[in-house]
Short mmCIF file of C-alpha atoms in Angstrom, two decimals:
data_model
loop_
_atom_site.label_atom_id
_atom_site.label_comp_id
_atom_site.label_asym_id
_atom_site.label_seq_id
_atom_site.Cartn_x
_atom_site.Cartn_y
_atom_site.Cartn_z
CA MET A 1149 -14.16 25.08 -36.95
CA ALA A 1150 -11.08 23.42 -35.20
CA SER A 1151 -7.81 23.52 -35.60
CA PRO A 1152 -6.27 20.56 -37.55
CA ILE A 1153 -4.14 18.37 -35.52
CA ILE A 1154 -0.77 18.46 -35.20
CA LEU A 1155 1.25 14.61 -34.45
CA CYS A 1156 4.32 13.95 -32.27
CA GLY A 1157 5.30 11.84 -29.90
CA ASP A 1158 6.96 10.54 -27.36
CA GLY A 1159 9.36 7.71 -26.01
CA VAL A 1160 7.77 5.55 -29.75
CA PRO A 1161 9.73 4.72 -33.14
CA GLU A 1162 9.50 7.64 -35.60
CA ALA A 1163 8.54 5.26 -38.26
CA LEU A 1164 5.14 4.97 -36.27
CA VAL A 1165 4.49 8.30 -35.94
CA ALA A 1166 5.77 9.21 -39.89
CA GLU A 1167 2.65 6.09 -40.45
CA ILE A 1168 -0.19 7.78 -38.49
CA ALA A 1169 0.57 11.19 -39.76
CA GLU A 1170 0.51 9.54 -43.53
CA GLY A 1171 -3.01 7.27 -42.74
CA THR A 1172 -4.30 10.47 -41.05
CA GLY A 1173 -3.09 13.61 -43.11
CA CYS A 1174 -2.17 15.17 -40.17
CA ALA A 1175 0.99 17.48 -40.06
CA ILE A 1176 4.28 16.54 -37.57
CA TRP A 1177 4.64 18.62 -35.05
CA GLY A 1178 8.81 19.93 -34.85
CA PRO A 1179 10.37 17.74 -31.65
CA GLY A 1180 8.83 14.84 -34.06
CA ALA A 1181 8.91 11.46 -32.13
CA ASN A 1182 10.99 11.51 -29.19
CA HIS A 1183 10.77 14.29 -27.70
CA ALA A 1184 7.95 16.18 -26.56
CA LEU A 1185 7.18 16.05 -23.19
CA ASP A 1186 10.01 17.73 -22.89
CA ALA A 1187 9.03 19.99 -25.67
CA LEU A 1188 6.31 20.56 -24.35
CA ASP A 1189 7.80 21.63 -20.64
CA ARG A 1190 9.43 23.54 -22.15
CA GLY A 1191 6.32 26.05 -23.71
CA ALA A 1192 7.21 25.27 -27.39
CA ALA A 1193 4.23 24.19 -28.93
CA ALA A 1194 1.58 25.71 -31.30
CA GLY A 1195 -1.71 24.04 -32.55
CA ARG A 1196 -3.63 21.21 -31.43
CA LEU A 1197 -1.55 18.47 -30.73
CA ALA A 1198 -2.14 14.17 -30.09
CA ILE A 1199 0.91 12.79 -28.91
CA LEU A 1200 1.59 9.32 -29.39
CA VAL A 1201 3.19 7.23 -25.73
CA GLY A 1202 5.43 5.15 -25.19
CA GLU A 1203 5.69 4.22 -21.60
CA LEU A 1204 3.23 6.48 -19.04
CA ASP A 1205 3.96 6.31 -15.61
CA ASP A 1206 1.25 9.11 -13.21
CA ASP A 1207 3.36 13.17 -13.79
CA ARG A 1208 4.27 11.43 -17.80
CA LEU A 1209 0.25 11.34 -18.36
CA THR A 1210 0.16 14.84 -16.91
CA ARG A 1211 2.37 16.62 -18.21
CA ALA A 1212 1.21 14.79 -21.89
CA LEU A 1213 -2.60 15.91 -21.01
CA ARG A 1214 -1.21 19.37 -20.55
CA PRO A 1215 -3.07 22.50 -23.22
CA PRO A 1216 -2.24 22.18 -26.34
CA VAL A 1217 -2.81 18.18 -25.97
CA ALA A 1218 -6.10 17.64 -27.64
CA ALA A 1219 -4.85 12.97 -27.58
CA CYS A 1220 -2.65 11.18 -25.49
CA ILE A 1221 -3.16 7.71 -27.79
CA GLU A 1222 -0.98 4.89 -25.85
CA ALA A 1223 0.85 3.64 -28.92
CA ASN A 1224 -0.82 0.18 -28.90
CA GLY A 1225 -2.56 -1.55 -31.39
CA ASP A 1226 -4.66 -0.04 -34.55
CA LEU A 1227 -4.55 3.68 -33.79
CA LEU A 1228 -5.61 4.87 -37.16
CA PRO A 1229 -9.61 4.36 -35.63
CA ILE A 1230 -8.84 6.51 -32.22
CA MET A 1231 -7.79 9.39 -34.27
CA ALA A 1232 -10.34 9.56 -35.71
CA GLU A 1233 -12.10 10.28 -32.06
CA ILE A 1234 -10.03 12.86 -30.77
CA PRO A 1235 -13.01 15.26 -30.48
CA ALA A 1236 -13.64 18.95 -31.87
CA GLU A 1237 -13.32 21.14 -28.30
CA GLY A 1238 -12.08 18.35 -25.88
CA LEU A 1239 -9.84 15.53 -24.79
CA LEU A 1240 -9.49 12.50 -25.82
CA ILE A 1241 -7.14 9.41 -24.05
CA SER A 1242 -6.89 5.93 -24.86
CA LEU A 1243 -4.99 3.73 -22.69
CA THR A 1244 -4.10 -0.52 -22.84
CA THR A 1245 -6.45 -2.03 -19.64
CA ALA A 1246 -3.03 -2.53 -18.43
CA THR A 1247 -1.58 1.11 -17.64
CA GLY A 1248 -5.24 2.63 -17.07
CA TYR A 1249 -5.03 0.21 -14.83
CA SER A 1250 -2.17 1.73 -12.87
CA LEU A 1251 -2.60 5.16 -13.40
CA GLU A 1252 -4.93 8.00 -11.64
CA VAL A 1253 -6.34 8.67 -15.20
CA ALA A 1254 -9.30 10.80 -13.82
CA ARG A 1255 -7.66 12.58 -12.60
CA ALA A 1256 -5.29 13.77 -14.84
CA LEU A 1257 -7.61 14.10 -17.34
CA CYS A 1258 -9.78 15.81 -14.89
CA ASP A 1259 -7.11 18.18 -14.43
CA ALA A 1260 -6.45 18.70 -18.03
CA VAL A 1261 -10.02 19.20 -18.79
CA ALA A 1262 -9.75 22.24 -15.68
CA ALA A 1263 -6.62 23.98 -17.52
CA HIS A 1264 -8.13 23.54 -20.80
CA THR A 1265 -11.63 24.74 -20.09
CA LEU A 1266 -14.20 26.69 -17.55
CA VAL A 1267 -15.11 24.05 -15.05
CA GLY A 1268 -16.06 24.94 -11.86
CA GLU A 1269 -13.99 22.89 -8.22
CA LYS A 1270 -17.00 20.57 -7.04
CA THR A 1271 -18.13 19.70 -10.96
CA ARG A 1272 -14.74 18.98 -11.62
CA GLN A 1273 -14.26 16.65 -7.82
CA MET A 1274 -17.41 14.45 -8.85
CA MET A 1275 -16.13 14.50 -12.72
CA GLU A 1276 -13.33 12.83 -11.25
CA LEU A 1277 -15.38 10.60 -8.40
CA ALA A 1278 -17.34 9.74 -11.29
CA LEU A 1279 -14.81 8.66 -14.03
CA HIS A 1280 -13.98 7.45 -11.09
CA GLU A 1281 -15.80 4.99 -10.71
CA ALA A 1282 -16.78 4.22 -14.93
CA LEU A 1283 -12.74 3.80 -16.07
CA VAL A 1284 -13.14 0.62 -13.40
CA ASN A 1285 -16.35 -0.77 -14.50
CA ALA A 1286 -14.76 0.08 -18.46
CA MET A 1287 -11.35 -2.06 -17.54
CA VAL A 1288 -12.90 -4.80 -14.73
CA HIS A 1289 -15.94 -5.33 -15.61
CA GLY A 1290 -15.48 -4.51 -19.22
CA ASN A 1291 -11.72 -5.86 -20.71
CA LEU A 1292 -11.46 -8.03 -18.02
CA GLU A 1293 -13.92 -9.96 -18.19
CA ILE A 1294 -14.43 -9.71 -14.28
CA VAL A 1295 -18.10 -10.59 -13.54
CA SER A 1296 -19.33 -8.37 -10.85
CA GLN A 1297 -19.93 -10.00 -7.43
CA SER A 1298 -20.07 -9.34 -4.23
CA LYS A 1299 -17.92 -8.23 -1.93
CA ASP A 1300 -19.21 -7.87 1.76
CA SER A 1301 -15.37 -8.27 3.78
CA LEU A 1302 -11.81 -8.28 3.54
CA ASP A 1303 -11.50 -11.30 2.13
CA ASP A 1304 -13.34 -11.10 -0.71
CA PHE A 1305 -11.07 -7.86 -2.33
CA VAL A 1306 -8.06 -9.68 -1.80
CA LEU A 1307 -9.34 -11.74 -3.94
CA PHE A 1308 -11.36 -9.70 -7.02
CA CYS A 1309 -7.32 -7.60 -6.82
CA GLN A 1310 -5.79 -11.01 -6.73
CA ILE A 1311 -8.12 -11.83 -9.93
CA VAL A 1312 -7.39 -8.23 -11.19
CA GLU A 1313 -3.74 -9.33 -10.95
CA THR A 1314 -4.26 -12.48 -13.32
CA ARG A 1315 -6.48 -10.83 -15.78
CA LEU A 1316 -4.35 -7.42 -16.12
CA ALA A 1317 -0.92 -9.90 -17.36
CA ALA A 1318 -2.86 -11.79 -19.70
CA PRO A 1319 -1.92 -9.19 -23.30
CA GLU A 1320 -5.49 -10.68 -24.22
CA PHE A 1321 -7.51 -8.60 -21.65
CA GLY A 1322 -4.31 -6.36 -20.37
CA GLY A 1323 -4.34 -5.65 -23.99
CA ARG A 1324 -7.63 -4.19 -24.78
CA ARG A 1325 -8.21 -0.65 -25.16
CA VAL A 1326 -9.85 2.40 -22.72
CA VAL A 1327 -10.70 5.58 -24.51
CA ILE A 1328 -11.78 8.64 -22.79
CA ILE A 1329 -13.38 11.62 -24.68
CA ALA A 1330 -13.83 14.87 -22.37
CA ASP A 1331 -16.73 17.97 -24.66
CA TRP A 1332 -16.29 20.82 -23.89
CA SER A 1333 -17.85 22.14 -26.78
CA GLY A 1334 -21.72 22.95 -25.55
CA GLU A 1335 -23.18 24.30 -21.65
CA THR A 1336 -22.33 21.36 -20.88
CA ILE A 1337 -18.64 18.86 -20.49
CA ASP A 1338 -19.99 14.97 -21.68
CA VAL A 1339 -17.46 12.52 -20.77
CA THR A 1340 -17.45 9.22 -22.85
CA VAL A 1341 -15.56 6.24 -21.76
CA THR A 1342 -15.48 3.75 -24.26
CA ASP A 1343 -14.23 -0.25 -23.40
CA ASN A 1344 -13.77 -2.96 -25.61
CA GLY A 1345 -15.17 -5.80 -24.21
CA PRO A 1346 -18.58 -8.48 -24.63
CA GLY A 1347 -20.82 -5.61 -23.06
CA TYR A 1348 -23.31 -4.96 -20.01
CA ASP A 1349 -26.79 -4.70 -19.99
CA HIS A 1350 -26.89 -1.76 -16.98
CA GLY A 1351 -30.47 -1.21 -17.41
CA PRO A 1352 -31.21 -3.83 -14.46
CA VAL A 1353 -28.45 -2.04 -12.08
CA LEU A 1354 -29.86 1.95 -12.19
CA ALA A 1355 -33.21 0.98 -12.86
CA ARG A 1356 -32.82 -0.99 -8.90
CA PRO A 1357 -33.00 1.61 -5.62
CA ILE A 1358 -30.03 1.74 -3.89
CA ASP A 1359 -29.20 -0.41 -0.57
CA LEU A 1360 -26.78 2.33 1.61
CA ASN A 1361 -25.76 -0.68 3.06
CA LYS A 1362 -24.63 -2.46 0.04
CA LYS A 1363 -20.28 -2.75 0.73
CA SER A 1364 -19.90 -2.83 -3.12
CA GLY A 1365 -21.74 -2.15 -6.70
CA ARG A 1366 -22.19 0.87 -5.77
CA GLY A 1367 -20.01 2.54 -9.26
CA LEU A 1368 -22.81 2.78 -11.56
CA PHE A 1369 -25.79 4.11 -8.50
CA LEU A 1370 -22.66 7.09 -7.78
CA ILE A 1371 -22.45 7.69 -11.45
CA LYS A 1372 -25.95 8.37 -11.11
CA ASP A 1373 -26.01 10.31 -8.59
CA ILE A 1374 -23.51 12.71 -9.91
CA CYS A 1375 -23.76 13.25 -13.28
CA ARG A 1376 -27.09 15.35 -14.82
CA SER A 1377 -27.80 12.79 -17.67
CA VAL A 1378 -26.06 8.90 -18.21
CA ALA A 1379 -26.74 7.32 -21.60
CA VAL A 1380 -25.16 4.14 -22.07
CA GLU A 1381 -24.31 3.24 -25.99
CA ASP A 1382 -22.67 -0.16 -27.84
CA GLU A 1383 -24.99 -2.90 -25.77
CA GLY A 1384 -22.88 -1.19 -22.62
CA ARG A 1385 -19.49 -1.05 -23.60
CA ARG A 1386 -19.78 3.61 -23.98
CA LEU A 1387 -20.98 5.13 -21.00
CA VAL A 1388 -21.86 9.14 -21.55
CA MET A 1389 -21.53 11.06 -18.69
CA ARG A 1390 -22.67 14.88 -18.74
CA PHE A 1391 -21.66 17.35 -16.42
CA GLY A 1392 -23.01 20.93 -15.64
CA ARG A 1393 -19.93 22.99 -15.57
CA MET B 1216 -3.31 6.21 1.16
CA GLN B 1217 -1.61 6.28 3.89
CA TYR B 1218 -2.73 5.91 8.15
CA GLU B 1219 -2.04 6.53 11.75
CA THR B 1220 -3.38 5.36 14.59
CA THR B 1221 -3.56 6.60 18.02
CA GLU B 1222 -5.59 4.75 21.02
CA ARG B 1223 -6.40 5.65 24.29
CA PRO B 1224 -8.74 3.92 26.90
CA GLY B 1225 -12.10 2.87 25.22
CA VAL B 1226 -10.98 5.24 21.62
CA ILE B 1227 -8.95 3.78 18.83
CA GLU B 1228 -8.42 7.32 16.65
CA VAL B 1229 -7.46 6.61 13.21
CA THR B 1230 -6.04 9.51 10.76
CA LEU B 1231 -6.93 9.34 7.18
CA HIS B 1232 -4.38 10.47 4.09
CA GLY B 1233 -4.29 10.67 0.98
CA ARG B 1234 -6.47 9.52 -1.55
CA ILE B 1235 -8.79 6.38 -0.14
CA THR B 1236 -9.55 3.43 -3.20
CA TYR B 1237 -10.05 -0.46 -3.81
CA SER B 1238 -6.43 -0.47 -3.25
CA ASP B 1239 -6.64 0.93 0.61
CA HIS B 1240 -8.41 -2.93 1.06
CA PRO B 1241 -4.74 -4.38 2.82
CA SER B 1242 -4.82 -0.85 5.22
CA PHE B 1243 -8.08 -1.03 6.29
CA ARG B 1244 -7.29 -5.40 7.38
CA ASN B 1245 -4.42 -3.61 9.93
CA VAL B 1246 -7.16 -1.74 11.18
CA MET B 1247 -9.84 -4.16 11.36
CA ALA B 1248 -7.36 -6.31 13.37
CA GLN B 1249 -6.75 -3.88 16.07
CA ILE B 1250 -10.26 -2.98 16.26
CA LYS B 1251 -10.90 -6.97 17.03
CA GLU B 1252 -7.96 -7.41 19.73
CA SER B 1253 -8.94 -3.86 21.35
CA GLY B 1254 -12.14 -2.65 23.87
CA ALA B 1255 -12.65 0.03 21.92
CA THR B 1256 -16.05 1.17 22.26
CA ARG B 1257 -15.66 4.42 19.76
CA LEU B 1258 -13.42 4.19 16.74
CA VAL B 1259 -13.04 7.46 15.03
CA PHE B 1260 -11.73 7.98 11.52
CA ASP B 1261 -10.34 11.53 11.43
CA LEU B 1262 -10.71 12.20 7.42
CA ALA B 1263 -9.07 15.32 7.14
CA ASP B 1264 -6.45 15.66 4.87
CA VAL B 1265 -8.23 12.79 2.79
CA GLU B 1266 -8.81 14.83 -0.57
CA PHE B 1267 -11.19 11.28 -1.97
CA ILE B 1268 -13.09 8.03 -2.15
CA ASP B 1269 -14.37 5.49 -4.42
CA SER B 1270 -17.42 3.28 -4.01
CA ALA B 1271 -14.88 0.97 -2.48
CA GLY B 1272 -14.07 3.18 0.39
CA LEU B 1273 -16.89 3.33 0.91
CA GLY B 1274 -17.38 -0.03 1.51
CA MET B 1275 -14.40 -0.64 2.95
CA LEU B 1276 -15.79 1.88 6.03
CA LEU B 1277 -19.35 -0.03 6.03
CA MET B 1278 -17.15 -4.00 6.86
CA VAL B 1279 -15.34 -1.53 9.50
CA ARG B 1280 -18.85 -0.36 10.61
CA ASP B 1281 -19.81 -4.03 11.13
CA THR B 1282 -17.02 -5.26 12.98
CA ALA B 1283 -17.34 -2.03 15.15
CA SER B 1284 -20.99 -2.58 15.59
CA GLN B 1285 -20.71 -6.85 16.29
CA LYS B 1286 -18.36 -5.29 19.46
CA ARG B 1287 -20.59 -3.15 20.52
CA ALA B 1288 -18.60 -0.53 19.48
CA GLU B 1289 -19.59 3.44 18.03
CA VAL B 1290 -17.96 3.97 14.70
CA VAL B 1291 -17.34 8.18 14.28
CA LEU B 1292 -16.24 9.97 10.85
CA ARG B 1293 -14.87 13.11 11.79
CA ARG B 1294 -13.91 16.47 9.48
CA SER B 1295 -14.78 15.10 5.75
CA ARG B 1296 -14.75 17.45 3.68
CA GLY B 1297 -15.09 18.23 0.19
CA GLN B 1298 -15.93 15.71 -1.81
CA VAL B 1299 -15.50 13.39 0.39
CA GLN B 1300 -17.97 14.74 2.36
CA ARG B 1301 -20.19 15.67 -0.64
CA ILE B 1302 -20.48 11.57 -1.65
CA PHE B 1303 -20.98 10.88 2.36
CA ALA B 1304 -23.65 12.89 2.02
CA SER B 1305 -24.83 11.76 -0.99
CA SER B 1306 -24.94 8.10 0.60
CA LYS B 1307 -26.15 9.41 3.25
CA PHE B 1308 -23.67 8.12 5.53
CA GLU B 1309 -25.00 10.55 8.89
CA THR B 1310 -27.23 7.23 8.89
CA LEU B 1311 -25.23 5.02 9.22
CA PHE B 1312 -22.42 6.44 10.96
CA THR B 1313 -21.41 9.05 13.46
CA VAL B 1314 -20.53 12.05 11.10
CA GLU B 1315 -18.73 15.09 13.54
CA ASP B 1316 -17.13 17.89 11.65
#
C-alpha cells in the first residue's frame, strides 16, 4: 500500500493548503505553506509530499520534483481532482499551459523519474523527447486550440510562434491545465499527458507512414517510434506512452 | 541554443551548443541568411555539444538543407551523439544529409 500523501506549499496562501488538506484528508507537512522548497533543499522531509506551488521557473521546478515529492501542482483553479490522480508509485506534475510552455518540463520530469526509480540513460533521453513532443501537442493543439499547420519555411515558424504567444496570453487558453503522470509501479514506465482542450482524432496521423522530408508535424511519429506502446484516451485529450526501463 | 560560425573558402562551419527546439528559429534564420549570401559549397553543422533536438529542430535542419540545395551546397551533420544521434538514425537522416563522426 502506498504511503499517504502529505501536503505542503511554497509561495501559496496557507489558507489554500489548509483547504486542500481538509478536502483530501491529507496531513500538512511542518514547513507548511510558504517555504517547502527551502526545507526540501535542507533534506528535512519524510513521507510522500504533494507540493502546491505559486510561481515556477526551471530551478524551482527541479527542486519541487526531488524525492520524496510525489506531486508538484501549480496552484490555479480546482485542485482537488488533481490530488486524486497522484499515482501510488510515481510522480505527477500539474501546470497551466502558460507556465508549462515556458519551462523545460520534459527534462525536469525525466530527471526526476531517474532520481526516483531505476531507468537507463538511453530510456531517459528518449522518454524526454517523447514527453516533450507530447507536451507541445497537448499545450499547443490541445489547450491553445491551434490547428496543426505545415511549416515549410522559417517564416512559418515566426507566424506560428506569434499565434502561440497571443493564445498563451489569453487566460481562457493559457490558464488551461496540462497534467503529466509518470507511473513506475510495474516493469515499465508509463507517462501520461492530459490536456483540457476539445480533443483530437490521432488515428489518421498515427496510421499514416512518415514522410522523411516533412518539416513539421513529426511529433506523433517520433512518439510512436520511441515508445513501446502509445494509447490515446478521452477523445484525444490523453496520451499514454509506455517505455521499457 | 547557442552557436558560432566560421567561414573559409567554400565552407561554412556552424558549431551548435545546447538544445535545439522550436524556439531556435531566429538562429536558423541567421544561418540561412549567411548561406544565401555566401558561395560555400559545403555547410557543416558540428553537433558535438548538442544534447537534445526535437521534431521542430529536425524540421529546421531540413529547411537549411532545402536552402543549401538551391545553392548546390552539401550539408554535413558532424559528431552527433546521444539522443541527437539516435533521433537522426530513427528519422533516417543519413539518407538526407552527409553524416560524419
